[in-house]
Amino acid sequence: MCTLSYLDWLAAGQGELKEADTARAQNPINMSGYIVGALVPIAFTLLLRNSKKVKKRGVPVDVGGEPGYAIRNSQFPSPVETAWEGISTLAELFEQACKLHYHKRLLGTRKLISREVKVPEDGRSFEKLHLGEYEWLTYGKAFEAVCNFASGMVQLCHRKEERVAIFADTREEWFIALQACFRRNVTVVTIYASLGEEALCRSLNEGVMMTHGNVLATVSAVMTIVPGLGSKDVYLAYLPLAHILELVAENLISAVGGVIGYGTPLTLTDTSSKIKAGTKGDATVLSPTVMTAVPAILDRVRDGVRKKVDAKGGLSKKLFDLAYSRRLSAINGCWFGAWGLEKFLWDFFVFKKVRAILGGHIRFLLSGGAPLSADTQRFISICLGAPIGQGYGLTETCAGATFSEVDDTSVGRVGSSLPCSFIKLIDWPEGGYLTSDSPMPRGEIVVGGPSVTLGYFKNEEKTKEVYKVDERIMRWFYTGDIGQFHADGCLEIIDRKKDIVKLQHGEYVSLGKVEAALSISPYVDNIMLHADPFHSYCVALVVASQHAVEDWASKQGVAFTNFADLSEKEETIKEVYSSLGQIAKKSRFEKFEIPAKIKLLSTPWTPESGLVTAALKIKREAIRKAFSDDLAELYTS
């Protein structure tokens, strides 16, 4: 009703404009006045935009070590080690927070009301959960539990500097065990709960050596970037705590007096696969203000929203498309985009339902673990009405390297250097990337500063290969990623040394770059490009998106018995391949970069299968081994 009234108001305005046009034709003096009145603000806006200086987010800095082009955060002349005076360990930081916020909520877990196991016709059983409200531990009670756990470790004869592995899904007990180990100065080995026996043994003897100082530096740096982070913030924790991104995030939230509510990727929203129909997901119940996410999850949120909008069709779809295009124009800097009252109306009538998916109160979203596509970044940012801070870091740098600032509306970049890091580009002549390149310096990304870890456990050879200490005693990590600096000092990841394959005729293909572009196809759930140096073209394994492909089949009248059968059909392969071809053309890929043939797969790649990491990044070698016959067939058929 209200939306239609707003549209009626627009229509009425158009009628008044027609009457005004007749009057202007009769009075040319008034007409010229209107023209001047319209042109003055436009000219003023253009002059203001042209005179506006580019904000320097990163500035050049003189560093030691291998020659290159280095930048630092423009606000911090030297790397930040700690934001809290007198605090040098995570145990000290947690104890301080618990004393300051003793009676405030800290850790929350949802009560399990019921559990159901359903077995459909295909015989595959799946679990549905009915979860209640969050039950909370205060900072004081959490600190008491940590102290008791630490005392128990003494009783069990755990000595200082021993190693303890935490093998569990993300939950409040994980966090308590972590803090107890810190309190006893016991080294923690983080292990993903989805690992099999072989990978588990490897993790116990290898995963990176971090210090409290490494993590503290990253926590301190991120705190300076997220605006107003404090005791009013509510954080939804669902990513694996074994991942450095989640470990840093939870230590940061507890340090500033925030609230941490635990969930899982399978119970995140009202429509998540483990949530019983008619009951609420974690985000709806918790109403978080801050979240971290990996690109694969944000891609799924985007695809889910688009699917619902397309399914409704009609006026709803037209309004959504109009609202999105108007807000996109504004974000891109257009003076005629949706600002002020119009923005408020679109937010209230169109995007409010989208925001409800994640609780309706998200004010900041941090994306890390893998590159986030520009399309997804724009879509999620507009629909949620909150900035997405895209970060870049590795386990070896304790997740600390770069981070995009809140007022940076650009896409495809990962921001400037975090206050705890220096970022340096060094020449890679073999790949054609040089710091002397124009218009932007390019090269391998090297990270230096207090967040850079000690090296690899019991692997001195590998440590010496990628870790260097310069003459100024600064530690540097050679990432193997290729980047370029923009004029404002922000970094863009453009390639990876290990992902570049030389084809038979000498052309170089960047596997990751092509995969990132093609993954935005609605038919793609996951994709791996494969290039054989003994052939002149590349091929791809495509995990098909079941909903999108089945919807297409239904509309086209394509008969199928199950999804595996549909994925094998020639017309399905042609449709998916056509979609990839259109994206490749739009991305201006060379012919040799576009997969000549594809294999459609119907079974998703999951961490449990060992084909993707817990952050949902593909494990290239594992996939090649698992689908070696399919890849060989693509080259011989």
PDB file of C-alpha atoms in Angstrom, residues 331-594:
ATOM      1  CA  ILE A 331      27.154   4.239  -4.213  1.00  0.00           C
ATOM      2  CA  ASN A 332      28.948   4.747  -7.532  1.00  0.00           C
ATOM      3  CA  GLY A 333      28.920   8.470  -6.831  1.00  0.00           C
ATOM      4  CA  CYS A 334      26.013   9.570  -9.062  1.00  0.00           C
ATOM      5  CA  TRP A 335      24.363  12.746  -7.796  1.00  0.00           C
ATOM      6  CA  PHE A 336      21.019  11.508  -9.130  1.00  0.00           C
ATOM      7  CA  GLY A 337      21.168   8.172  -7.236  1.00  0.00           C
ATOM      8  CA  ALA A 338      18.941   7.248  -4.287  1.00  0.00           C
ATOM      9  CA  TRP A 339      19.913   9.495  -1.369  1.00  0.00           C
ATOM     10  CA  GLY A 340      18.142  10.813   1.731  1.00  0.00           C
ATOM     11  CA  LEU A 341      14.401  10.218   1.794  1.00  0.00           C
ATOM     12  CA  GLU A 342      14.425   8.015  -1.298  1.00  0.00           C
ATOM     13  CA  LYS A 343      17.120   5.794   0.256  1.00  0.00           C
ATOM     14  CA  PHE A 344      15.076   5.541   3.460  1.00  0.00           C
ATOM     15  CA  LEU A 345      11.971   4.507   1.507  1.00  0.00           C
ATOM     16  CA  TRP A 346      13.777   1.812  -0.480  1.00  0.00           C
ATOM     17  CA  ASP A 347      15.432   0.515   2.688  1.00  0.00           C
ATOM     18  CA  PHE A 348      12.102   0.377   4.516  1.00  0.00           C
ATOM     19  CA  PHE A 349       9.899  -1.097   1.803  1.00  0.00           C
ATOM     20  CA  VAL A 350      12.312  -3.273  -0.196  1.00  0.00           C
ATOM     21  CA  PHE A 351      15.519  -4.168   1.634  1.00  0.00           C
ATOM     22  CA  LYS A 352      14.048  -4.593   5.118  1.00  0.00           C
ATOM     23  CA  LYS A 353      13.082  -8.219   4.427  1.00  0.00           C
ATOM     24  CA  VAL A 354      16.538  -9.023   3.069  1.00  0.00           C
ATOM     25  CA  ARG A 355      18.151  -7.600   6.199  1.00  0.00           C
ATOM     26  CA  ALA A 356      15.895  -9.739   8.365  1.00  0.00           C
ATOM     27  CA  ILE A 357      17.714 -12.836   7.025  1.00  0.00           C
ATOM     28  CA  LEU A 358      20.702 -11.940   9.252  1.00  0.00           C
ATOM     29  CA  GLY A 359      18.649 -10.489  12.096  1.00  0.00           C
ATOM     30  CA  GLY A 360      18.052  -6.991  10.752  1.00  0.00           C
ATOM     31  CA  HIS A 361      20.711  -5.156  12.790  1.00  0.00           C
ATOM     32  CA  ILE A 362      23.995  -5.822  10.963  1.00  0.00           C
ATOM     33  CA  ARG A 363      26.097  -2.636  10.866  1.00  0.00           C
ATOM     34  CA  PHE A 364      29.414  -4.109   9.740  1.00  0.00           C
ATOM     35  CA  LEU A 365      30.439  -7.263   7.909  1.00  0.00           C
ATOM     36  CA  LEU A 366      33.999  -8.543   7.597  1.00  0.00           C
ATOM     37  CA  SER A 367      34.827 -10.792   4.656  1.00  0.00           C
ATOM     38  CA  GLY A 368      38.042 -12.789   4.530  1.00  0.00           C
ATOM     39  CA  GLY A 369      39.571 -16.163   3.752  1.00  0.00           C
ATOM     40  CA  ALA A 370      39.289 -15.807  -0.040  1.00  0.00           C
ATOM     41  CA  PRO A 371      38.643 -13.107  -2.704  1.00  0.00           C
ATOM     42  CA  LEU A 372      35.117 -11.662  -2.699  1.00  0.00           C
ATOM     43  CA  SER A 373      33.655 -10.945  -6.126  1.00  0.00           C
ATOM     44  CA  ALA A 374      32.749  -7.325  -6.903  1.00  0.00           C
ATOM     45  CA  ASP A 375      29.196  -8.385  -7.785  1.00  0.00           C
ATOM     46  CA  THR A 376      28.615 -10.068  -4.430  1.00  0.00           C
ATOM     47  CA  GLN A 377      30.248  -7.239  -2.476  1.00  0.00           C
ATOM     48  CA  ARG A 378      27.991  -4.618  -4.071  1.00  0.00           C
ATOM     49  CA  PHE A 379      24.855  -6.762  -3.752  1.00  0.00           C
ATOM     50  CA  ILE A 380      25.305  -7.685  -0.091  1.00  0.00           C
ATOM     51  CA  SER A 381      26.374  -4.167   0.908  1.00  0.00           C
ATOM     52  CA  ILE A 382      23.297  -2.577  -0.716  1.00  0.00           C
ATOM     53  CA  CYS A 383      20.815  -5.172   0.520  1.00  0.00           C
ATOM     54  CA  LEU A 384      22.119  -5.209   4.105  1.00  0.00           C
ATOM     55  CA  GLY A 385      22.710  -1.459   4.195  1.00  0.00           C
ATOM     56  CA  ALA A 386      26.052  -2.056   5.888  1.00  0.00           C
ATOM     57  CA  PRO A 387      29.644  -1.770   4.671  1.00  0.00           C
ATOM     58  CA  ILE A 388      31.658  -4.899   3.941  1.00  0.00           C
ATOM     59  CA  GLY A 389      35.235  -4.681   5.104  1.00  0.00           C
ATOM     60  CA  GLN A 390      37.203  -6.961   2.821  1.00  0.00           C
ATOM     61  CA  GLY A 391      40.412  -8.112   4.445  1.00  0.00           C
ATOM     62  CA  TYR A 392      43.511  -9.876   3.217  1.00  0.00           C
ATOM     63  CA  GLY A 393      45.753 -11.965   5.401  1.00  0.00           C
ATOM     64  CA  LEU A 394      47.089 -15.459   5.878  1.00  0.00           C
ATOM     65  CA  THR A 395      47.612 -17.829   8.767  1.00  0.00           C
ATOM     66  CA  GLU A 396      51.297 -16.937   8.496  1.00  0.00           C
ATOM     67  CA  THR A 397      50.466 -13.264   9.129  1.00  0.00           C
ATOM     68  CA  CYS A 398      47.876 -14.031  11.818  1.00  0.00           C
ATOM     69  CA  ALA A 399      45.163 -12.778   9.428  1.00  0.00           C
ATOM     70  CA  GLY A 400      46.793  -9.355   9.607  1.00  0.00           C
ATOM     71  CA  ALA A 401      47.827  -7.688   6.350  1.00  0.00           C
ATOM     72  CA  THR A 402      45.267  -5.311   4.814  1.00  0.00           C
ATOM     73  CA  PHE A 403      41.707  -4.207   5.518  1.00  0.00           C
ATOM     74  CA  SER A 404      39.318  -1.927   3.633  1.00  0.00           C
ATOM     75  CA  GLU A 405      38.012   1.078   5.550  1.00  0.00           C
ATOM     76  CA  VAL A 406      34.324   1.779   6.162  1.00  0.00           C
ATOM     77  CA  ASP A 407      34.154   4.817   3.880  1.00  0.00           C
ATOM     78  CA  ASP A 408      35.825   3.000   0.969  1.00  0.00           C
ATOM     79  CA  THR A 409      32.987   2.099  -1.421  1.00  0.00           C
ATOM     80  CA  SER A 410      35.226   0.616  -4.101  1.00  0.00           C
ATOM     81  CA  VAL A 411      35.040  -3.100  -4.929  1.00  0.00           C
ATOM     82  CA  GLY A 412      37.601  -5.690  -5.921  1.00  0.00           C
ATOM     83  CA  ARG A 413      40.253  -4.325  -3.542  1.00  0.00           C
ATOM     84  CA  VAL A 414      41.354  -5.425  -0.070  1.00  0.00           C
ATOM     85  CA  GLY A 415      42.141  -2.033   1.408  1.00  0.00           C
ATOM     86  CA  SER A 416      45.334  -0.531   2.711  1.00  0.00           C
ATOM     87  CA  SER A 417      47.837  -1.908   5.188  1.00  0.00           C
ATOM     88  CA  LEU A 418      46.532  -2.714   8.651  1.00  0.00           C
ATOM     89  CA  PRO A 419      48.183  -0.615  11.379  1.00  0.00           C
ATOM     90  CA  CYS A 420      50.164  -3.707  12.458  1.00  0.00           C
ATOM     91  CA  SER A 421      51.670  -4.355   9.022  1.00  0.00           C
ATOM     92  CA  PHE A 422      53.851  -3.021   6.245  1.00  0.00           C
ATOM     93  CA  ILE A 423      52.981  -4.264   2.745  1.00  0.00           C
ATOM     94  CA  LYS A 424      55.724  -4.499   0.138  1.00  0.00           C
ATOM     95  CA  LEU A 425      55.625  -5.481  -3.528  1.00  0.00           C
ATOM     96  CA  ILE A 426      58.752  -7.040  -5.033  1.00  0.00           C
ATOM     97  CA  ASP A 427      59.496  -7.764  -8.676  1.00  0.00           C
ATOM     98  CA  TRP A 428      58.552 -11.122 -10.196  1.00  0.00           C
ATOM     99  CA  PRO A 429      60.134 -10.889 -13.667  1.00  0.00           C
ATOM    100  CA  GLU A 430      59.179 -14.454 -14.665  1.00  0.00           C
ATOM    101  CA  GLY A 431      55.499 -13.578 -14.415  1.00  0.00           C
ATOM    102  CA  GLY A 432      55.901 -10.114 -15.918  1.00  0.00           C
ATOM    103  CA  TYR A 433      55.048  -8.223 -12.714  1.00  0.00           C
ATOM    104  CA  LEU A 434      57.335  -5.299 -11.791  1.00  0.00           C
ATOM    105  CA  THR A 435      57.167  -2.486  -9.246  1.00  0.00           C
ATOM    106  CA  SER A 436      58.103  -0.137 -12.097  1.00  0.00           C
ATOM    107  CA  ASP A 437      54.936  -1.059 -14.038  1.00  0.00           C
ATOM    108  CA  SER A 438      52.616   1.773 -15.084  1.00  0.00           C
ATOM    109  CA  PRO A 439      50.089   3.003 -14.087  1.00  0.00           C
ATOM    110  CA  MET A 440      50.355   0.899 -10.912  1.00  0.00           C
ATOM    111  CA  PRO A 441      53.320  -0.876  -9.291  1.00  0.00           C
ATOM    112  CA  ARG A 442      52.858  -4.652  -9.352  1.00  0.00           C
ATOM    113  CA  GLY A 443      54.665  -7.599  -7.809  1.00  0.00           C
ATOM    114  CA  GLU A 444      54.664 -10.377  -5.221  1.00  0.00           C
ATOM    115  CA  ILE A 445      53.101  -9.338  -1.919  1.00  0.00           C
ATOM    116  CA  VAL A 446      55.401  -9.454   1.101  1.00  0.00           C
ATOM    117  CA  VAL A 447      54.041  -8.705   4.589  1.00  0.00           C
ATOM    118  CA  GLY A 448      56.156  -7.368   7.443  1.00  0.00           C
ATOM    119  CA  GLY A 449      55.468  -6.430  11.052  1.00  0.00           C
ATOM    120  CA  PRO A 450      54.580  -7.825  14.503  1.00  0.00           C
ATOM    121  CA  SER A 451      51.720  -9.953  13.156  1.00  0.00           C
ATOM    122  CA  VAL A 452      54.108 -12.081  11.055  1.00  0.00           C
ATOM    123  CA  THR A 453      54.486 -15.489  12.725  1.00  0.00           C
ATOM    124  CA  LEU A 454      57.651 -17.394  13.637  1.00  0.00           C
ATOM    125  CA  GLY A 455      57.504 -20.030  10.923  1.00  0.00           C
ATOM    126  CA  TYR A 456      56.463 -23.638  10.380  1.00  0.00           C
ATOM    127  CA  PHE A 457      56.660 -26.168  13.202  1.00  0.00           C
ATOM    128  CA  LYS A 458      59.554 -28.635  12.675  1.00  0.00           C
ATOM    129  CA  ASN A 459      60.007 -27.452   9.085  1.00  0.00           C
ATOM    130  CA  GLU A 460      63.036 -25.194   9.027  1.00  0.00           C
ATOM    131  CA  GLU A 461      63.568 -25.629   5.284  1.00  0.00           C
ATOM    132  CA  LYS A 462      60.109 -24.338   4.386  1.00  0.00           C
ATOM    133  CA  THR A 463      60.408 -21.563   6.964  1.00  0.00           C
ATOM    134  CA  LYS A 464      63.670 -20.275   5.466  1.00  0.00           C
ATOM    135  CA  GLU A 465      62.061 -20.328   2.017  1.00  0.00           C
ATOM    136  CA  VAL A 466      59.245 -17.869   2.766  1.00  0.00           C
ATOM    137  CA  TYR A 467      60.245 -16.055   5.997  1.00  0.00           C
ATOM    138  CA  LYS A 468      63.035 -13.438   6.007  1.00  0.00           C
ATOM    139  CA  VAL A 469      64.380 -11.109   8.715  1.00  0.00           C
ATOM    140  CA  ASP A 470      65.859  -7.855   7.417  1.00  0.00           C
ATOM    141  CA  GLU A 471      68.747  -5.756   8.715  1.00  0.00           C
ATOM    142  CA  ARG A 472      66.271  -3.745  10.828  1.00  0.00           C
ATOM    143  CA  ILE A 473      65.105  -6.929  12.587  1.00  0.00           C
ATOM    144  CA  MET A 474      61.694  -6.829  10.897  1.00  0.00           C
ATOM    145  CA  ARG A 475      60.216 -10.184   9.968  1.00  0.00           C
ATOM    146  CA  TRP A 476      58.763 -10.567   6.449  1.00  0.00           C
ATOM    147  CA  PHE A 477      56.541 -13.268   4.944  1.00  0.00           C
ATOM    148  CA  TYR A 478      56.564 -13.937   1.185  1.00  0.00           C
ATOM    149  CA  THR A 479      52.918 -14.724   0.347  1.00  0.00           C
ATOM    150  CA  GLY A 480      53.183 -15.954  -3.242  1.00  0.00           C
ATOM    151  CA  ASP A 481      50.219 -13.699  -4.102  1.00  0.00           C
ATOM    152  CA  ILE A 482      50.539 -11.025  -6.769  1.00  0.00           C
ATOM    153  CA  GLY A 483      49.141  -7.555  -6.128  1.00  0.00           C
ATOM    154  CA  GLN A 484      49.099  -3.973  -7.323  1.00  0.00           C
ATOM    155  CA  PHE A 485      48.851  -0.675  -5.434  1.00  0.00           C
ATOM    156  CA  HIS A 486      46.226   1.894  -6.399  1.00  0.00           C
ATOM    157  CA  ALA A 487      46.902   5.622  -6.187  1.00  0.00           C
ATOM    158  CA  ASP A 488      45.335   5.843  -2.711  1.00  0.00           C
ATOM    159  CA  GLY A 489      47.621   3.121  -1.345  1.00  0.00           C
ATOM    160  CA  CYS A 490      45.040   0.313  -1.422  1.00  0.00           C
ATOM    161  CA  LEU A 491      45.999  -3.193  -2.499  1.00  0.00           C
ATOM    162  CA  GLU A 492      44.333  -5.312  -5.152  1.00  0.00           C
ATOM    163  CA  ILE A 493      45.075  -9.032  -5.468  1.00  0.00           C
ATOM    164  CA  ILE A 494      45.476  -9.831  -9.160  1.00  0.00           C
ATOM    165  CA  ASP A 495      47.190 -13.220  -9.332  1.00  0.00           C
ATOM    166  CA  ARG A 496      48.970 -16.004  -7.501  1.00  0.00           C
ATOM    167  CA  LYS A 497      52.322 -17.479  -8.451  1.00  0.00           C
ATOM    168  CA  LYS A 498      51.261 -21.087  -7.831  1.00  0.00           C
ATOM    169  CA  ASP A 499      47.995 -20.673  -9.759  1.00  0.00           C
ATOM    170  CA  ILE A 500      49.680 -19.607 -12.983  1.00  0.00           C
ATOM    171  CA  VAL A 501      50.093 -22.362 -15.569  1.00  0.00           C
ATOM    172  CA  LYS A 502      51.964 -22.092 -18.861  1.00  0.00           C
ATOM    173  CA  LEU A 503      50.084 -23.746 -21.733  1.00  0.00           C
ATOM    174  CA  GLN A 504      51.529 -25.645 -24.689  1.00  0.00           C
ATOM    175  CA  HIS A 505      51.990 -22.548 -26.871  1.00  0.00           C
ATOM    176  CA  GLY A 506      53.475 -20.378 -24.130  1.00  0.00           C
ATOM    177  CA  GLU A 507      50.359 -18.539 -22.910  1.00  0.00           C
ATOM    178  CA  TYR A 508      49.957 -18.070 -19.144  1.00  0.00           C
ATOM    179  CA  VAL A 509      46.620 -18.835 -17.459  1.00  0.00           C
ATOM    180  CA  SER A 510      45.780 -17.575 -13.969  1.00  0.00           C
ATOM    181  CA  LEU A 511      43.492 -20.283 -12.610  1.00  0.00           C
ATOM    182  CA  GLY A 512      42.267 -18.332  -9.574  1.00  0.00           C
ATOM    183  CA  LYS A 513      41.424 -15.218 -11.588  1.00  0.00           C
ATOM    184  CA  VAL A 514      39.263 -17.153 -14.055  1.00  0.00           C
ATOM    185  CA  GLU A 515      37.572 -19.190 -11.313  1.00  0.00           C
ATOM    186  CA  ALA A 516      36.678 -16.059  -9.343  1.00  0.00           C
ATOM    187  CA  ALA A 517      35.016 -14.508 -12.400  1.00  0.00           C
ATOM    188  CA  LEU A 518      33.116 -17.594 -13.572  1.00  0.00           C
ATOM    189  CA  SER A 519      31.846 -18.440 -10.083  1.00  0.00           C
ATOM    190  CA  ILE A 520      29.255 -15.638 -10.280  1.00  0.00           C
ATOM    191  CA  SER A 521      27.202 -17.695 -12.758  1.00  0.00           C
ATOM    192  CA  PRO A 522      23.889 -18.631 -11.100  1.00  0.00           C
ATOM    193  CA  TYR A 523      24.455 -22.212 -12.272  1.00  0.00           C
ATOM    194  CA  VAL A 524      27.774 -22.555 -10.428  1.00  0.00           C
ATOM    195  CA  ASP A 525      28.020 -23.747  -6.842  1.00  0.00           C
ATOM    196  CA  ASN A 526      31.785 -24.292  -7.148  1.00  0.00           C
ATOM    197  CA  ILE A 527      34.352 -24.501  -9.934  1.00  0.00           C
ATOM    198  CA  MET A 528      37.936 -25.590 -10.534  1.00  0.00           C
ATOM    199  CA  LEU A 529      39.801 -24.652 -13.687  1.00  0.00           C
ATOM    200  CA  HIS A 530      42.450 -27.137 -14.842  1.00  0.00           C
ATOM    201  CA  ALA A 531      45.254 -26.341 -17.255  1.00  0.00           C
ATOM    202  CA  ASP A 532      47.556 -29.028 -18.640  1.00  0.00           C
ATOM    203  CA  PRO A 533      50.937 -27.677 -19.872  1.00  0.00           C
ATOM    204  CA  PHE A 534      50.851 -30.255 -22.694  1.00  0.00           C
ATOM    205  CA  HIS A 535      47.640 -28.828 -24.193  1.00  0.00           C
ATOM    206  CA  SER A 536      46.736 -25.460 -25.662  1.00  0.00           C
ATOM    207  CA  TYR A 537      43.447 -25.068 -23.789  1.00  0.00           C
ATOM    208  CA  CYS A 538      42.038 -25.476 -20.283  1.00  0.00           C
ATOM    209  CA  VAL A 539      39.011 -27.377 -18.934  1.00  0.00           C
ATOM    210  CA  ALA A 540      36.829 -27.019 -15.848  1.00  0.00           C
ATOM    211  CA  LEU A 541      35.026 -29.095 -13.225  1.00  0.00           C
ATOM    212  CA  VAL A 542      31.776 -27.349 -12.319  1.00  0.00           C
ATOM    213  CA  VAL A 543      29.695 -28.247  -9.266  1.00  0.00           C
ATOM    214  CA  ALA A 544      26.233 -27.313 -10.466  1.00  0.00           C
ATOM    215  CA  SER A 545      23.832 -25.271  -8.339  1.00  0.00           C
ATOM    216  CA  GLN A 546      20.913 -27.647  -7.894  1.00  0.00           C
ATOM    217  CA  HIS A 547      18.175 -25.038  -7.424  1.00  0.00           C
ATOM    218  CA  ALA A 548      19.227 -22.921 -10.402  1.00  0.00           C
ATOM    219  CA  VAL A 549      19.727 -25.847 -12.787  1.00  0.00           C
ATOM    220  CA  GLU A 550      16.491 -27.591 -11.795  1.00  0.00           C
ATOM    221  CA  ASP A 551      14.549 -24.319 -12.171  1.00  0.00           C
ATOM    222  CA  TRP A 552      15.972 -23.919 -15.674  1.00  0.00           C
ATOM    223  CA  ALA A 553      15.075 -27.521 -16.544  1.00  0.00           C
ATOM    224  CA  SER A 554      11.501 -27.088 -15.338  1.00  0.00           C
ATOM    225  CA  LYS A 555      11.016 -23.951 -17.423  1.00  0.00           C
ATOM    226  CA  GLN A 556      12.518 -25.620 -20.493  1.00  0.00           C
ATOM    227  CA  GLY A 557      10.516 -28.815 -20.058  1.00  0.00           C
ATOM    228  CA  VAL A 558      13.620 -30.981 -19.668  1.00  0.00           C
ATOM    229  CA  ALA A 559      12.674 -34.310 -18.092  1.00  0.00           C
ATOM    230  CA  PHE A 560      15.012 -35.902 -15.527  1.00  0.00           C
ATOM    231  CA  THR A 561      14.877 -38.597 -12.851  1.00  0.00           C
ATOM    232  CA  ASN A 562      17.239 -36.945 -10.359  1.00  0.00           C
ATOM    233  CA  PHE A 563      19.828 -34.180 -10.213  1.00  0.00           C
ATOM    234  CA  ALA A 564      22.688 -36.494 -11.147  1.00  0.00           C
ATOM    235  CA  ASP A 565      20.779 -37.474 -14.289  1.00  0.00           C
ATOM    236  CA  LEU A 566      20.059 -33.816 -15.125  1.00  0.00           C
ATOM    237  CA  SER A 567      23.745 -32.903 -14.736  1.00  0.00           C
ATOM    238  CA  GLU A 568      24.710 -35.482 -17.356  1.00  0.00           C
ATOM    239  CA  LYS A 569      22.287 -34.246 -20.025  1.00  0.00           C
ATOM    240  CA  GLU A 570      23.813 -32.551 -23.051  1.00  0.00           C
ATOM    241  CA  GLU A 571      21.342 -29.648 -23.021  1.00  0.00           C
ATOM    242  CA  THR A 572      22.169 -28.911 -19.374  1.00  0.00           C
ATOM    243  CA  ILE A 573      25.902 -28.836 -20.071  1.00  0.00           C
ATOM    244  CA  LYS A 574      25.292 -26.519 -23.045  1.00  0.00           C
ATOM    245  CA  GLU A 575      23.228 -24.119 -20.917  1.00  0.00           C
ATOM    246  CA  VAL A 576      25.832 -23.919 -18.134  1.00  0.00           C
ATOM    247  CA  TYR A 577      28.661 -23.590 -20.665  1.00  0.00           C
ATOM    248  CA  SER A 578      26.800 -20.767 -22.417  1.00  0.00           C
ATOM    249  CA  SER A 579      26.467 -18.921 -19.100  1.00  0.00           C
ATOM    250  CA  LEU A 580      30.192 -19.278 -18.442  1.00  0.00           C
ATOM    251  CA  GLY A 581      30.965 -18.068 -21.962  1.00  0.00           C
ATOM    252  CA  GLN A 582      28.912 -14.906 -21.489  1.00  0.00           C
ATOM    253  CA  ILE A 583      30.702 -14.077 -18.239  1.00  0.00           C
ATOM    254  CA  ALA A 584      34.103 -14.791 -19.811  1.00  0.00           C
ATOM    255  CA  LYS A 585      33.273 -12.435 -22.673  1.00  0.00           C
ATOM    256  CA  LYS A 586      32.153  -9.732 -20.270  1.00  0.00           C
ATOM    257  CA  SER A 587      35.387 -10.224 -18.302  1.00  0.00           C
ATOM    258  CA  ARG A 588      37.382  -9.864 -21.550  1.00  0.00           C
ATOM    259  CA  PHE A 589      39.213 -13.138 -21.149  1.00  0.00           C
ATOM    260  CA  GLU A 590      41.500 -14.396 -23.889  1.00  0.00           C
ATOM    261  CA  LYS A 591      40.329 -17.492 -25.737  1.00  0.00           C
ATOM    262  CA  PHE A 592      42.940 -19.692 -24.059  1.00  0.00           C
ATOM    263  CA  GLU A 593      41.691 -18.588 -20.585  1.00  0.00           C
ATOM    264  CA  ILE A 594      38.151 -19.806 -21.251  1.00  0.00           C
TER     265      ILE A 594
END
